[in-house]
Amino acid sequence: MKAIRRFTVRPVLPEPLRPLSDLARNLRWSWHTETRELFQAVDPDGWVAAGGDPVRLLGTVPSRRLAELADDRRFLRRLTEASDDLDDYLNGSRWYQKQNDEGAELPRAVAYFSPEFGVTAALPQYSGGLGILAGDHLKAASDLGLPLIGVGLLYRHGYFRQSLSRDGWQQEHYPVLDPNELPVSLLREPDGTPTQVVLALPGGRSLRAHIWQAQVGRVPLLMLDSDVEENAASERDVTDRLYGGGSEHRLLQEMLLGIGGVRAVRAYCRLTGHAEPEVFHTNEGHAGFLGLERIRELGSQGLEFDAALESVRAGTVFTTHTPVPAGIDRFDRELVAHHFGDQGELPGLDVGRILQLGMETYPGGEPNLFNMAVMGLRLAQRANGVSTLHGAVSRSMFAGLWPGFDPEEVPITSITNGVHAPTWVAPEVIRLGARQIGLSRTEEALSVGDSQRWDTVADIADTDIWDLRRTLRQQLVQEVRERLRASWRQRGAGEAELGWVDDVLDPGVLTIGFARRVPSYKRLTLMLRDRDRLMELLLHPTRPIQIVVAGKAHPADDGGKRLVQELVRFTDDPRVRHRIVFLPDYGMRMAQKLYPGCDVWLNNPLRPLEACGTSGMKAALNGCLNLSVLDGWWDEWFEPDFGWAIPTADGAATDDDRRDELEANALYDLIEQHVAPRFYDRGPGGLPDRWIEMVRQTLVTLGPKLLAGRMVREYVERLYAPAAHAHRSLDPDAARELALWKARVRTAWPQVAVDHVEALTPTAVNGTAELGATLALRVRVALGALAPDDVEVQAVAGRVDPDDAIGEARTFPLKPTGGPDLEGRWVYEGPLALDRTGPFGYTVRILPAHRLLATHADLGLVAVPSETTGEAAGVLLR
């Protein structure tokens, strides 16, 4: 018989063991080795059976065992130490508090919204890199003491579990998650009733959601759950699974995340006394509707839409993670309109104004689609990509929102992702560091990123580094064999036919890892391009390689599933199955063994479609070397001292098939001629001295850069603190002033023009000028109804290409020389320094200017000379 309802009966902890409950409920255990080891000591077999989840473990420990532990003085001593350590972690002064004490103007609180969070495998609310990055962001914020609130959704099925059929086809399973069995607690009102947020739906319906809270160190993570009895069946299913359902389903998820998420934050702050956020950070466009809810809030306080929009923009940060338009959620405009206005949510806001925020009103845009990233950018005064290269790609991709500006001037900066080292660095690596500089200093170096402490890796003996790498590889081999045996049993194999699994992989062989999602641009099967050559590398008599592969295709992506099947069928070949394996159900628990155990991390996406590629970062922090296309973070930080760059064939004349052939051959050549020889060549002491030196350089040089602590500090200093300052500066009166000024400028801009440009000093003799000379410019401009205080007139100068396009441009402000002439024109003058040799050119432009603008490009307005205006021309410097 099948139960109609399930719940968990937990044992009552004896009084001396009560701190175990607090330790289990704070997810700091997921990155704190000593706490995990304490729980493992409670019941070693139960710990394995619980998948390393303390909440599940405590739900299964026999009462007899609990009584034994309550009388075990050694265990109680360890428990007291762990409890005191957590208390010190939660309440001690950290980086943020020290910065505040030194007078830094930091935000009082930040709200961080993401559709997924990968904090721990015990809370499976993630699908891939976006969620793992979000989880690492919360953990690093906690380590730094940043008062941040995470906001997401609680998916009752999470993301799918992956298995394989007998013929290698991906199969999906969606196990039901009971929040009562997860490390979360329900947010409740003072009378004990669950706190709810409510969204209005068309037809008089409502979407209600409870708020579950996970505690990630010092950071609360609020997750909205629509599986509420008061909801109708369709509404209960809104948060059923991550990235599932059709367009309306996704739209409702994103409305709940954005609009409901803001309401959840308000409820949490009301109930706990937490500081109200000054900055709202949306991690990708999925949560973009949060800006609309904040506009509604300000409107209820008497602020007009345009002024409220300016106030909201000032305190909003938007991070884009996708380098391709296809990766952005877009909805039919009629579907969006149907869910807003008087018949739906946000009835006080004009539906037309809502639609304007997300419409692709630029050349090449789809006029009937509502673009969540476009809305995110229009609702945020500050935006960023997640690596230097991705920032440049994003500026080009969204340049249409700022017409008249070159892509490099589009106001999207970049902060390169980092990873949370205490989560991803193997305990053996941490222990090696602790032997060198002590445990507390090692933990601080991993969390904050003190480069001087990373320099101490240079003093670690070669034998210690090589012994560590060998140990980690041996652990991976054991892990792979266990997972591979389980996978084959799921595929229908009997134990009698699986004896070969005991010989899969060799702890002494160069091990290459490749694990990630399986969209086509990541090219899972590039390694199979020349199968005979790959076999030669795998089976080389003296320098063999072995490869561990993992990854999930989206359930709706049959193309990705075919790639998985193609790879699996190759790994099933008896000739090579001991040298190359595919492990199904890639997730955090697998990754924490995979990254440390590999010698080389392979990444071969289509450049520049990898926004960052943080898996290679996690591997590098364990002493694994990267072998990658120059994309994402590797394009930014690659050096031959600690890895290899796969050459790319990016030229427009190269078709896709030829490109893949060239790049696959380059990959094979690198492995055969450089990577494998470096691993197997031994020095006088029998060690691969040059390989060990590359491992050392990886840790010393890359280590501090790759940390999420460095990343979050950059967010605080470059985005959060300026956003908080802008938010404070834009009180209602200032917001109205800015909104009215923008409206006046937009109305007057068609009459703004550059009439004439001339040089007051000779520009050149025969078209050349001397380096170091100064050119005096005079410009005559029409400002229409605007005044000089409303604009800035600039000279823009730099080297020019054969088409006279200015590169490496510098700007020089010009000043008005007096009042307007009889025709109402203004004259501006100023010097232009000729500071670079070679083909050189300049032009002039007029930009809106106001003390409250974050950037001159804010309005997307610029006036430049026409082809018949004056003499803005290039000169050759010598």
Short mmCIF file of N, CA and C in Angstrom, two decimals, residues 25 42 84 96 164 172 191 219 536 578 694 759:
data_model
loop_
_atom_site.label_atom_id
_atom_site.label_comp_id
_atom_site.label_asym_id
_atom_site.label_seq_id
_atom_site.Cartn_x
_atom_site.Cartn_y
_atom_site.Cartn_z
N ARG A 25 21.38 22.94 11.13
CA ARG A 25 20.49 23.87 10.46
C ARG A 25 21.21 25.05 9.83
N VAL A 42 29.15 10.99 14.56
CA VAL A 42 27.89 10.60 15.21
C VAL A 42 27.51 9.20 14.77
N ASP A 84 31.02 26.64 19.64
CA ASP A 84 31.66 27.94 19.94
C ASP A 84 32.25 28.55 18.69
N TYR A 96 33.64 43.18 6.36
CA TYR A 96 32.65 44.25 6.20
C TYR A 96 32.62 45.14 7.44
N LEU A 164 21.09 6.76 -17.25
CA LEU A 164 21.27 6.37 -18.65
C LEU A 164 20.50 5.10 -18.94
N GLU A 172 15.50 11.27 -17.32
CA GLU A 172 15.34 12.23 -16.23
C GLU A 172 14.40 11.69 -15.16
N ASP A 191 2.15 34.91 15.64
CA ASP A 191 1.14 33.98 16.16
C ASP A 191 1.37 32.54 15.72
N VAL A 219 24.18 34.48 6.32
CA VAL A 219 23.27 34.98 5.29
C VAL A 219 21.98 34.18 5.26
N GLU A 536 44.53 6.46 -29.65
CA GLU A 536 45.99 6.40 -29.53
C GLU A 536 46.47 7.13 -28.28
N HIS A 578 38.27 1.34 -19.95
CA HIS A 578 39.08 1.47 -18.74
C HIS A 578 39.84 2.80 -18.71
N MET A 694 54.39 23.84 -12.33
CA MET A 694 53.17 24.42 -12.89
C MET A 694 52.04 24.38 -11.87
N ALA A 759 39.67 74.00 -36.23
CA ALA A 759 40.88 74.06 -35.43
C ALA A 759 41.43 75.47 -35.48
#
